Amino acid sequence: MTLFRWAGGKSWCALNIISYFPDIKERVFVDPFCGGLSVSLAAYAAGCRSLIINDECKPLIDCYKAIRDNCDNFIDFYESLPRVLNEDTYISSRWEFNCNKNRSTLERAAYFLWLNRTCFNGLTRFNSDGYYNVPMGSFKSGPNFLTQAEIRLFSKFLKYCQITCGPFHKVTTPENSNIYCDPPYWPTNKTSFTNYGTGVFTISDQIKLRDWFLTRPESCEILTSNAKHDDVLKTYSADKFELVKVFYRSNSISSGTRFRQGEYLIKRKRRV
């Protein structure tokens, strides 16, 4: 169970991804683009009890830290937020998150979770001024607000996590760790969503990520996901990387048409 509805989340294939890592119970699991934490949770479910999770989205990381370190107070405030969703409650809550400087970090974290549960498609998006600008979602039977039990269960998991906020290349990668990266995907068309944190994850960043993989300790096992696109395979050349799986998921567009979207799972080869 993830706390956040997360665009591009891996809950649908997390167990499959985890199956490619060795010694899950013994190794540290490192998740530099942790997002909604689907794959880290799968590692935890498989017995991993030492994780490093990171993301550049500060409100997301603040939320994880608040739930880990101050769960009771977080729940108290989260449950005080509106349980009726309409345009007024959504806009006022978004204003509180964006503009009310008197709100504590814990309160803003609770608002961020509330907005994620009520926004359009679970998107996380900020404008050029750093303001969260996702519109309200539409729900047939109302939004699915989290219960105390669900938040407390998540807090138990987070006790096993070292939590950091920053760029991927600043993340600690111990010897013999399992590293999984789920970055914003290589843009496959002009409308591809490449936002990350409050900025954009560029092609240059994609290249830097690949190069970062090559400088991690040789004892680390490294897997990354990315779009099924020729430029991705050219970037992750066969002499240093291995394509281990092509996943397909079914998506739909506004017209109601469904299509299959491919995603690569790529592994760094061990140097001989």
PDB file of C-alpha atoms in Angstrom:
ATOM      1  CA  MET A   1       0.000   0.000   0.000  1.00  0.00           C
ATOM      2  CA  THR A   2       1.482   3.338  -1.038  1.00  0.00           C
ATOM      3  CA  LEU A   3       0.589   6.639   0.598  1.00  0.00           C
ATOM      4  CA  PHE A   4       0.670   8.638  -2.611  1.00  0.00           C
ATOM      5  CA  ARG A   5      -1.097   8.270  -5.901  1.00  0.00           C
ATOM      6  CA  TRP A   6       1.946   8.641  -8.133  1.00  0.00           C
ATOM      7  CA  ALA A   7       1.989   9.193 -11.882  1.00  0.00           C
ATOM      8  CA  GLY A   8       4.271   6.578 -13.416  1.00  0.00           C
ATOM      9  CA  GLY A   9       4.311   4.551 -10.200  1.00  0.00           C
ATOM     10  CA  LYS A  10       5.485   0.946 -10.349  1.00  0.00           C
ATOM     11  CA  SER A  11       2.953  -0.833  -8.131  1.00  0.00           C
ATOM     12  CA  TRP A  12       1.849  -2.867 -11.158  1.00  0.00           C
ATOM     13  CA  CYS A  13       5.318  -4.356 -11.738  1.00  0.00           C
ATOM     14  CA  ALA A  14       7.257  -3.780  -8.487  1.00  0.00           C
ATOM     15  CA  LEU A  15       7.409  -7.448  -7.483  1.00  0.00           C
ATOM     16  CA  ASN A  16       8.738  -8.343 -10.916  1.00  0.00           C
ATOM     17  CA  ILE A  17      11.435  -5.666 -10.669  1.00  0.00           C
ATOM     18  CA  ILE A  18      12.509  -6.849  -7.217  1.00  0.00           C
ATOM     19  CA  SER A  19      12.935 -10.399  -8.504  1.00  0.00           C
ATOM     20  CA  TYR A  20      15.993  -9.279 -10.514  1.00  0.00           C
ATOM     21  CA  PHE A  21      17.927  -8.159  -7.414  1.00  0.00           C
ATOM     22  CA  PRO A  22      20.156 -10.562  -5.450  1.00  0.00           C
ATOM     23  CA  ASP A  23      20.160 -10.992  -1.691  1.00  0.00           C
ATOM     24  CA  ILE A  24      17.256  -8.644  -0.954  1.00  0.00           C
ATOM     25  CA  LYS A  25      17.267  -9.478   2.756  1.00  0.00           C
ATOM     26  CA  GLU A  26      21.001  -8.886   3.223  1.00  0.00           C
ATOM     27  CA  ARG A  27      21.659  -5.839   1.032  1.00  0.00           C
ATOM     28  CA  VAL A  28      20.829  -2.159   1.440  1.00  0.00           C
ATOM     29  CA  PHE A  29      18.171  -1.089  -1.056  1.00  0.00           C
ATOM     30  CA  VAL A  30      18.764   2.362  -2.595  1.00  0.00           C
ATOM     31  CA  ASP A  31      15.919   4.255  -4.315  1.00  0.00           C
ATOM     32  CA  PRO A  32      17.199   7.648  -5.600  1.00  0.00           C
ATOM     33  CA  PHE A  33      13.900   8.568  -7.346  1.00  0.00           C
ATOM     34  CA  CYS A  34      11.625   7.091  -4.716  1.00  0.00           C
ATOM     35  CA  GLY A  35       8.335   8.846  -5.626  1.00  0.00           C
ATOM     36  CA  GLY A  36       5.430   6.803  -4.302  1.00  0.00           C
ATOM     37  CA  LEU A  37       7.816   4.075  -3.042  1.00  0.00           C
ATOM     38  CA  SER A  38       6.200   1.089  -4.774  1.00  0.00           C
ATOM     39  CA  VAL A  39       9.509  -0.675  -5.461  1.00  0.00           C
ATOM     40  CA  SER A  40      10.999   0.102  -2.049  1.00  0.00           C
ATOM     41  CA  LEU A  41       7.856  -1.291  -0.430  1.00  0.00           C
ATOM     42  CA  ALA A  42       8.222  -4.435  -2.534  1.00  0.00           C
ATOM     43  CA  ALA A  43      11.819  -4.776  -1.314  1.00  0.00           C
ATOM     44  CA  TYR A  44      10.597  -4.345   2.265  1.00  0.00           C
ATOM     45  CA  ALA A  45       7.889  -6.978   1.728  1.00  0.00           C
ATOM     46  CA  ALA A  46      10.611  -9.331   0.438  1.00  0.00           C
ATOM     47  CA  GLY A  47      12.551  -8.941   3.685  1.00  0.00           C
ATOM     48  CA  CYS A  48      14.828  -5.920   3.178  1.00  0.00           C
ATOM     49  CA  ARG A  49      15.245  -3.972   6.422  1.00  0.00           C
ATOM     50  CA  SER A  50      17.767  -1.314   5.383  1.00  0.00           C
ATOM     51  CA  LEU A  51      16.710   1.214   2.749  1.00  0.00           C
ATOM     52  CA  ILE A  52      17.897   4.587   1.480  1.00  0.00           C
ATOM     53  CA  ILE A  53      15.091   6.572  -0.149  1.00  0.00           C
ATOM     54  CA  ASN A  54      15.538   9.914  -1.874  1.00  0.00           C
ATOM     55  CA  ASP A  55      13.639  12.342  -4.051  1.00  0.00           C
ATOM     56  CA  GLU A  56      14.055  15.952  -5.149  1.00  0.00           C
ATOM     57  CA  CYS A  57      10.431  16.732  -4.305  1.00  0.00           C
ATOM     58  CA  LYS A  58      10.806  18.357  -0.877  1.00  0.00           C
ATOM     59  CA  PRO A  59       7.108  18.227   0.153  1.00  0.00           C
ATOM     60  CA  LEU A  60       7.104  14.498  -0.568  1.00  0.00           C
ATOM     61  CA  ILE A  61      10.216  13.894   1.524  1.00  0.00           C
ATOM     62  CA  ASP A  62       8.915  16.167   4.304  1.00  0.00           C
ATOM     63  CA  CYS A  63       5.796  14.012   4.399  1.00  0.00           C
ATOM     64  CA  TYR A  64       7.766  10.784   4.708  1.00  0.00           C
ATOM     65  CA  LYS A  65       9.940  12.250   7.476  1.00  0.00           C
ATOM     66  CA  ALA A  66       6.927  13.587   9.386  1.00  0.00           C
ATOM     67  CA  ILE A  67       5.149  10.225   9.261  1.00  0.00           C
ATOM     68  CA  ARG A  68       8.293   8.385  10.343  1.00  0.00           C
ATOM     69  CA  ASP A  69       9.333  10.762  13.126  1.00  0.00           C
ATOM     70  CA  ASN A  70       6.094  12.388  14.309  1.00  0.00           C
ATOM     71  CA  CYS A  71       3.318  10.049  13.288  1.00  0.00           C
ATOM     72  CA  ASP A  72       0.769  10.887  16.002  1.00  0.00           C
ATOM     73  CA  ASN A  73       0.866  14.634  15.372  1.00  0.00           C
ATOM     74  CA  PHE A  74       0.790  14.078  11.624  1.00  0.00           C
ATOM     75  CA  ILE A  75      -2.342  11.937  11.911  1.00  0.00           C
ATOM     76  CA  ASP A  76      -4.037  14.461  14.200  1.00  0.00           C
ATOM     77  CA  PHE A  77      -3.541  17.274  11.714  1.00  0.00           C
ATOM     78  CA  TYR A  78      -4.262  15.178   8.606  1.00  0.00           C
ATOM     79  CA  GLU A  79      -7.582  14.084  10.090  1.00  0.00           C
ATOM     80  CA  SER A  80      -8.497  17.717  10.809  1.00  0.00           C
ATOM     81  CA  LEU A  81      -8.415  18.511   7.072  1.00  0.00           C
ATOM     82  CA  PRO A  82     -11.665  18.550   5.049  1.00  0.00           C
ATOM     83  CA  ARG A  83     -13.321  15.226   4.304  1.00  0.00           C
ATOM     84  CA  VAL A  84     -15.755  16.784   1.850  1.00  0.00           C
ATOM     85  CA  LEU A  85     -14.200  17.544  -1.529  1.00  0.00           C
ATOM     86  CA  ASN A  86     -15.508  20.435  -3.577  1.00  0.00           C
ATOM     87  CA  GLU A  87     -14.006  23.380  -5.432  1.00  0.00           C
ATOM     88  CA  ASP A  88     -13.923  25.527  -2.292  1.00  0.00           C
ATOM     89  CA  THR A  89     -12.207  22.991  -0.035  1.00  0.00           C
ATOM     90  CA  TYR A  90      -9.705  22.089  -2.745  1.00  0.00           C
ATOM     91  CA  ILE A  91      -8.739  25.653  -3.654  1.00  0.00           C
ATOM     92  CA  SER A  92      -8.497  26.725  -0.018  1.00  0.00           C
ATOM     93  CA  SER A  93      -6.367  23.704   0.877  1.00  0.00           C
ATOM     94  CA  ARG A  94      -4.084  24.317  -2.084  1.00  0.00           C
ATOM     95  CA  TRP A  95      -3.725  27.940  -0.975  1.00  0.00           C
ATOM     96  CA  GLU A  96      -2.811  26.828   2.555  1.00  0.00           C
ATOM     97  CA  PHE A  97      -0.116  24.562   1.134  1.00  0.00           C
ATOM     98  CA  ASN A  98       1.265  27.116  -1.310  1.00  0.00           C
ATOM     99  CA  CYS A  99       0.879  30.441   0.438  1.00  0.00           C
ATOM    100  CA  ASN A 100       0.316  30.249   4.194  1.00  0.00           C
ATOM    101  CA  LYS A 101       3.809  30.825   5.560  1.00  0.00           C
ATOM    102  CA  ASN A 102       2.587  30.259   9.124  1.00  0.00           C
ATOM    103  CA  ARG A 103       2.102  26.566   8.439  1.00  0.00           C
ATOM    104  CA  SER A 104       4.705  24.236   9.924  1.00  0.00           C
ATOM    105  CA  THR A 105       6.614  21.709   7.816  1.00  0.00           C
ATOM    106  CA  LEU A 106       4.435  18.939   9.266  1.00  0.00           C
ATOM    107  CA  GLU A 107       1.229  20.806   8.407  1.00  0.00           C
ATOM    108  CA  ARG A 108       2.358  21.495   4.847  1.00  0.00           C
ATOM    109  CA  ALA A 109       3.310  17.822   4.516  1.00  0.00           C
ATOM    110  CA  ALA A 110      -0.192  16.797   5.593  1.00  0.00           C
ATOM    111  CA  TYR A 111      -1.723  19.246   3.114  1.00  0.00           C
ATOM    112  CA  PHE A 112       0.488  17.814   0.380  1.00  0.00           C
ATOM    113  CA  LEU A 113      -0.777  14.311   1.090  1.00  0.00           C
ATOM    114  CA  TRP A 114      -4.368  15.595   1.186  1.00  0.00           C
ATOM    115  CA  LEU A 115      -3.906  17.322  -2.177  1.00  0.00           C
ATOM    116  CA  ASN A 116      -2.409  14.182  -3.676  1.00  0.00           C
ATOM    117  CA  ARG A 117      -5.449  12.159  -2.642  1.00  0.00           C
ATOM    118  CA  THR A 118      -7.842  14.725  -4.128  1.00  0.00           C
ATOM    119  CA  CYS A 119      -6.067  16.085  -7.204  1.00  0.00           C
ATOM    120  CA  PHE A 120      -6.332  15.121 -10.863  1.00  0.00           C
ATOM    121  CA  ASN A 121      -4.729  11.711 -11.545  1.00  0.00           C
ATOM    122  CA  GLY A 122      -2.326  11.924  -8.594  1.00  0.00           C
ATOM    123  CA  LEU A 123      -0.100  14.381 -10.445  1.00  0.00           C
ATOM    124  CA  THR A 124       2.708  16.268  -8.727  1.00  0.00           C
ATOM    125  CA  ARG A 125       3.383  19.460 -10.638  1.00  0.00           C
ATOM    126  CA  PHE A 126       4.699  22.895  -9.694  1.00  0.00           C
ATOM    127  CA  ASN A 127       4.733  26.083 -11.733  1.00  0.00           C
ATOM    128  CA  SER A 128       7.806  28.246 -12.350  1.00  0.00           C
ATOM    129  CA  ASP A 129       7.250  30.018  -9.015  1.00  0.00           C
ATOM    130  CA  GLY A 130       7.268  26.720  -7.136  1.00  0.00           C
ATOM    131  CA  TYR A 131       3.509  26.644  -6.514  1.00  0.00           C
ATOM    132  CA  TYR A 132       1.599  23.387  -6.706  1.00  0.00           C
ATOM    133  CA  ASN A 133      -0.885  23.901  -9.546  1.00  0.00           C
ATOM    134  CA  VAL A 134      -2.653  20.574 -10.179  1.00  0.00           C
ATOM    135  CA  PRO A 135      -6.451  20.927 -10.522  1.00  0.00           C
ATOM    136  CA  MET A 136      -8.997  19.024  -8.466  1.00  0.00           C
ATOM    137  CA  GLY A 137      -9.745  15.453  -9.455  1.00  0.00           C
ATOM    138  CA  SER A 138     -13.072  13.817 -10.180  1.00  0.00           C
ATOM    139  CA  PHE A 139     -14.134  10.773  -8.154  1.00  0.00           C
ATOM    140  CA  LYS A 140     -17.223   8.601  -8.584  1.00  0.00           C
ATOM    141  CA  SER A 141     -17.544   7.886  -4.861  1.00  0.00           C
ATOM    142  CA  GLY A 142     -15.283  10.552  -3.372  1.00  0.00           C
ATOM    143  CA  PRO A 143     -11.518  10.521  -2.750  1.00  0.00           C
ATOM    144  CA  ASN A 144      -9.924   7.665  -0.850  1.00  0.00           C
ATOM    145  CA  PHE A 145      -8.544   9.320   2.278  1.00  0.00           C
ATOM    146  CA  LEU A 146      -6.032   7.316   4.283  1.00  0.00           C
ATOM    147  CA  THR A 147      -6.950   5.799   7.633  1.00  0.00           C
ATOM    148  CA  GLN A 148      -4.941   6.018  10.861  1.00  0.00           C
ATOM    149  CA  ALA A 149      -4.069   2.326  10.545  1.00  0.00           C
ATOM    150  CA  GLU A 150      -2.729   2.786   7.021  1.00  0.00           C
ATOM    151  CA  ILE A 151      -0.553   5.740   8.023  1.00  0.00           C
ATOM    152  CA  ARG A 152       0.783   3.919  11.094  1.00  0.00           C
ATOM    153  CA  LEU A 153       1.627   0.864   9.002  1.00  0.00           C
ATOM    154  CA  PHE A 154       3.530   3.084   6.588  1.00  0.00           C
ATOM    155  CA  SER A 155       5.335   4.742   9.504  1.00  0.00           C
ATOM    156  CA  LYS A 156       6.534   1.304  10.615  1.00  0.00           C
ATOM    157  CA  PHE A 157       8.077   0.742   7.172  1.00  0.00           C
ATOM    158  CA  LEU A 158       9.703   4.190   7.147  1.00  0.00           C
ATOM    159  CA  LYS A 159      11.536   3.398  10.416  1.00  0.00           C
ATOM    160  CA  TYR A 160      13.807   1.203   8.287  1.00  0.00           C
ATOM    161  CA  CYS A 161      14.564   4.025   5.837  1.00  0.00           C
ATOM    162  CA  GLN A 162      17.283   6.630   5.673  1.00  0.00           C
ATOM    163  CA  ILE A 163      15.419   9.527   4.027  1.00  0.00           C
ATOM    164  CA  THR A 164      17.148  12.238   1.995  1.00  0.00           C
ATOM    165  CA  CYS A 165      16.108  15.011  -0.362  1.00  0.00           C
ATOM    166  CA  GLY A 166      18.348  16.008  -3.236  1.00  0.00           C
ATOM    167  CA  PRO A 167      19.652  15.130  -6.710  1.00  0.00           C
ATOM    168  CA  PHE A 168      20.343  11.484  -7.508  1.00  0.00           C
ATOM    169  CA  HIS A 169      24.111  11.953  -7.719  1.00  0.00           C
ATOM    170  CA  LYS A 170      24.247  13.002  -4.051  1.00  0.00           C
ATOM    171  CA  VAL A 171      22.657   9.761  -2.843  1.00  0.00           C
ATOM    172  CA  THR A 172      24.808   7.396  -0.775  1.00  0.00           C
ATOM    173  CA  THR A 173      25.388   4.030  -2.471  1.00  0.00           C
ATOM    174  CA  PRO A 174      27.116   1.625  -0.072  1.00  0.00           C
ATOM    175  CA  GLU A 175      29.138  -1.352  -1.240  1.00  0.00           C
ATOM    176  CA  ASN A 176      26.983  -4.388  -2.056  1.00  0.00           C
ATOM    177  CA  SER A 177      23.792  -2.356  -2.268  1.00  0.00           C
ATOM    178  CA  ASN A 178      20.876  -2.901  -4.631  1.00  0.00           C
ATOM    179  CA  ILE A 179      20.115   0.302  -6.547  1.00  0.00           C
ATOM    180  CA  TYR A 180      16.900   0.902  -8.465  1.00  0.00           C
ATOM    181  CA  CYS A 181      16.252   4.125 -10.395  1.00  0.00           C
ATOM    182  CA  ASP A 182      12.920   5.206 -11.846  1.00  0.00           C
ATOM    183  CA  PRO A 183      13.725   8.641 -13.287  1.00  0.00           C
ATOM    184  CA  PRO A 184      11.411  10.783 -15.407  1.00  0.00           C
ATOM    185  CA  TYR A 185      11.381   8.924 -18.693  1.00  0.00           C
ATOM    186  CA  TRP A 186      13.148   9.797 -21.903  1.00  0.00           C
ATOM    187  CA  PRO A 187      10.726  12.041 -23.828  1.00  0.00           C
ATOM    188  CA  THR A 188       9.141  10.020 -26.618  1.00  0.00           C
ATOM    189  CA  ASN A 189       7.006  12.889 -27.978  1.00  0.00           C
ATOM    190  CA  LYS A 190       6.425  16.608 -27.517  1.00  0.00           C
ATOM    191  CA  THR A 191       3.887  16.063 -24.723  1.00  0.00           C
ATOM    192  CA  SER A 192       6.032  13.709 -22.605  1.00  0.00           C
ATOM    193  CA  PHE A 193       5.985  14.666 -18.929  1.00  0.00           C
ATOM    194  CA  THR A 194       9.561  15.273 -17.777  1.00  0.00           C
ATOM    195  CA  ASN A 195       9.027  17.408 -14.677  1.00  0.00           C
ATOM    196  CA  TYR A 196      11.019  16.414 -11.637  1.00  0.00           C
ATOM    197  CA  GLY A 197      10.936  18.245  -8.298  1.00  0.00           C
ATOM    198  CA  THR A 198      10.349  21.836  -9.339  1.00  0.00           C
ATOM    199  CA  GLY A 199      12.343  21.578 -12.570  1.00  0.00           C
ATOM    200  CA  VAL A 200      12.678  19.462 -15.698  1.00  0.00           C
ATOM    201  CA  PHE A 201      14.704  16.273 -16.131  1.00  0.00           C
ATOM    202  CA  THR A 202      16.527  16.908 -19.397  1.00  0.00           C
ATOM    203  CA  ILE A 203      18.311  14.670 -21.906  1.00  0.00           C
ATOM    204  CA  SER A 204      21.531  15.913 -20.359  1.00  0.00           C
ATOM    205  CA  ASP A 205      20.294  14.644 -16.986  1.00  0.00           C
ATOM    206  CA  GLN A 206      19.544  11.271 -18.588  1.00  0.00           C
ATOM    207  CA  ILE A 207      23.182  11.074 -19.731  1.00  0.00           C
ATOM    208  CA  LYS A 208      24.444  12.113 -16.290  1.00  0.00           C
ATOM    209  CA  LEU A 209      22.354   9.368 -14.710  1.00  0.00           C
ATOM    210  CA  ARG A 210      23.830   6.755 -17.027  1.00  0.00           C
ATOM    211  CA  ASP A 211      27.351   7.962 -16.228  1.00  0.00           C
ATOM    212  CA  TRP A 212      26.552   7.925 -12.507  1.00  0.00           C
ATOM    213  CA  PHE A 213      25.639   4.240 -12.773  1.00  0.00           C
ATOM    214  CA  LEU A 214      29.078   3.518 -14.196  1.00  0.00           C
ATOM    215  CA  THR A 215      30.824   5.114 -11.213  1.00  0.00           C
ATOM    216  CA  ARG A 216      28.919   3.183  -8.514  1.00  0.00           C
ATOM    217  CA  PRO A 217      30.808   0.467  -6.622  1.00  0.00           C
ATOM    218  CA  GLU A 218      31.340  -2.659  -8.682  1.00  0.00           C
ATOM    219  CA  SER A 219      29.697  -4.740  -5.945  1.00  0.00           C
ATOM    220  CA  CYS A 220      26.365  -2.903  -6.414  1.00  0.00           C
ATOM    221  CA  GLU A 221      23.538  -4.344  -8.472  1.00  0.00           C
ATOM    222  CA  ILE A 222      21.921  -1.558 -10.538  1.00  0.00           C
ATOM    223  CA  LEU A 223      18.630  -1.565 -12.416  1.00  0.00           C
ATOM    224  CA  THR A 224      16.820   1.341 -14.020  1.00  0.00           C
ATOM    225  CA  SER A 225      13.514   1.789 -15.806  1.00  0.00           C
ATOM    226  CA  ASN A 226      12.979   4.024 -18.815  1.00  0.00           C
ATOM    227  CA  ALA A 227      10.795   4.482 -21.871  1.00  0.00           C
ATOM    228  CA  LYS A 228      10.803   1.921 -24.662  1.00  0.00           C
ATOM    229  CA  HIS A 229      12.612   4.118 -27.146  1.00  0.00           C
ATOM    230  CA  ASP A 230      15.550   3.641 -29.515  1.00  0.00           C
ATOM    231  CA  ASP A 231      17.483   6.544 -27.976  1.00  0.00           C
ATOM    232  CA  VAL A 232      17.363   4.833 -24.591  1.00  0.00           C
ATOM    233  CA  LEU A 233      19.019   1.713 -25.997  1.00  0.00           C
ATOM    234  CA  LYS A 234      21.631   3.866 -27.749  1.00  0.00           C
ATOM    235  CA  THR A 235      22.381   5.639 -24.471  1.00  0.00           C
ATOM    236  CA  TYR A 236      22.587   2.421 -22.470  1.00  0.00           C
ATOM    237  CA  SER A 237      25.014   0.710 -24.838  1.00  0.00           C
ATOM    238  CA  ALA A 238      25.165  -3.087 -24.918  1.00  0.00           C
ATOM    239  CA  ASP A 239      28.820  -3.189 -23.876  1.00  0.00           C
ATOM    240  CA  LYS A 240      28.024  -1.740 -20.438  1.00  0.00           C
ATOM    241  CA  PHE A 241      24.309  -2.410 -19.946  1.00  0.00           C
ATOM    242  CA  GLU A 242      21.858  -5.237 -20.512  1.00  0.00           C
ATOM    243  CA  LEU A 243      18.178  -5.031 -21.415  1.00  0.00           C
ATOM    244  CA  VAL A 244      16.608  -7.543 -19.044  1.00  0.00           C
ATOM    245  CA  LYS A 245      12.874  -6.950 -19.510  1.00  0.00           C
ATOM    246  CA  VAL A 246      10.316  -5.037 -21.524  1.00  0.00           C
ATOM    247  CA  PHE A 247       7.184  -4.277 -19.521  1.00  0.00           C
ATOM    248  CA  TYR A 248       3.917  -3.225 -21.101  1.00  0.00           C
ATOM    249  CA  ARG A 249       1.095  -1.407 -19.378  1.00  0.00           C
ATOM    250  CA  SER A 250      -2.288  -0.424 -20.747  1.00  0.00           C
ATOM    251  CA  ASN A 251      -3.051   3.303 -20.782  1.00  0.00           C
ATOM    252  CA  SER A 252      -5.896   5.391 -22.122  1.00  0.00           C
ATOM    253  CA  ILE A 253      -6.159   8.874 -23.605  1.00  0.00           C
ATOM    254  CA  SER A 254      -8.934  11.429 -23.300  1.00  0.00           C
ATOM    255  CA  SER A 255     -10.802   9.990 -26.293  1.00  0.00           C
ATOM    256  CA  GLY A 256     -11.166   6.714 -24.419  1.00  0.00           C
ATOM    257  CA  THR A 257      -8.788   4.858 -26.733  1.00  0.00           C
ATOM    258  CA  ARG A 258      -6.517   2.381 -24.926  1.00  0.00           C
ATOM    259  CA  PHE A 259      -2.935   1.658 -25.958  1.00  0.00           C
ATOM    260  CA  ARG A 260       0.009  -0.377 -24.701  1.00  0.00           C
ATOM    261  CA  GLN A 261       3.000   1.581 -23.468  1.00  0.00           C
ATOM    262  CA  GLY A 262       6.377  -0.127 -23.304  1.00  0.00           C
ATOM    263  CA  GLU A 263       8.970   0.365 -20.576  1.00  0.00           C
ATOM    264  CA  TYR A 264      12.520  -0.964 -20.480  1.00  0.00           C
ATOM    265  CA  LEU A 265      14.182  -2.478 -17.440  1.00  0.00           C
ATOM    266  CA  ILE A 266      17.942  -2.129 -17.876  1.00  0.00           C
ATOM    267  CA  LYS A 267      20.785  -3.562 -15.802  1.00  0.00           C
ATOM    268  CA  ARG A 268      24.383  -2.420 -15.457  1.00  0.00           C
ATOM    269  CA  LYS A 269      26.752  -5.185 -16.465  1.00  0.00           C
ATOM    270  CA  ARG A 270      29.496  -6.265 -14.113  1.00  0.00           C
ATOM    271  CA  ARG A 271      32.971  -5.465 -15.371  1.00  0.00           C
ATOM    272  CA  VAL A 272      34.982  -8.596 -16.126  1.00  0.00           C
TER     273      VAL A 272
END
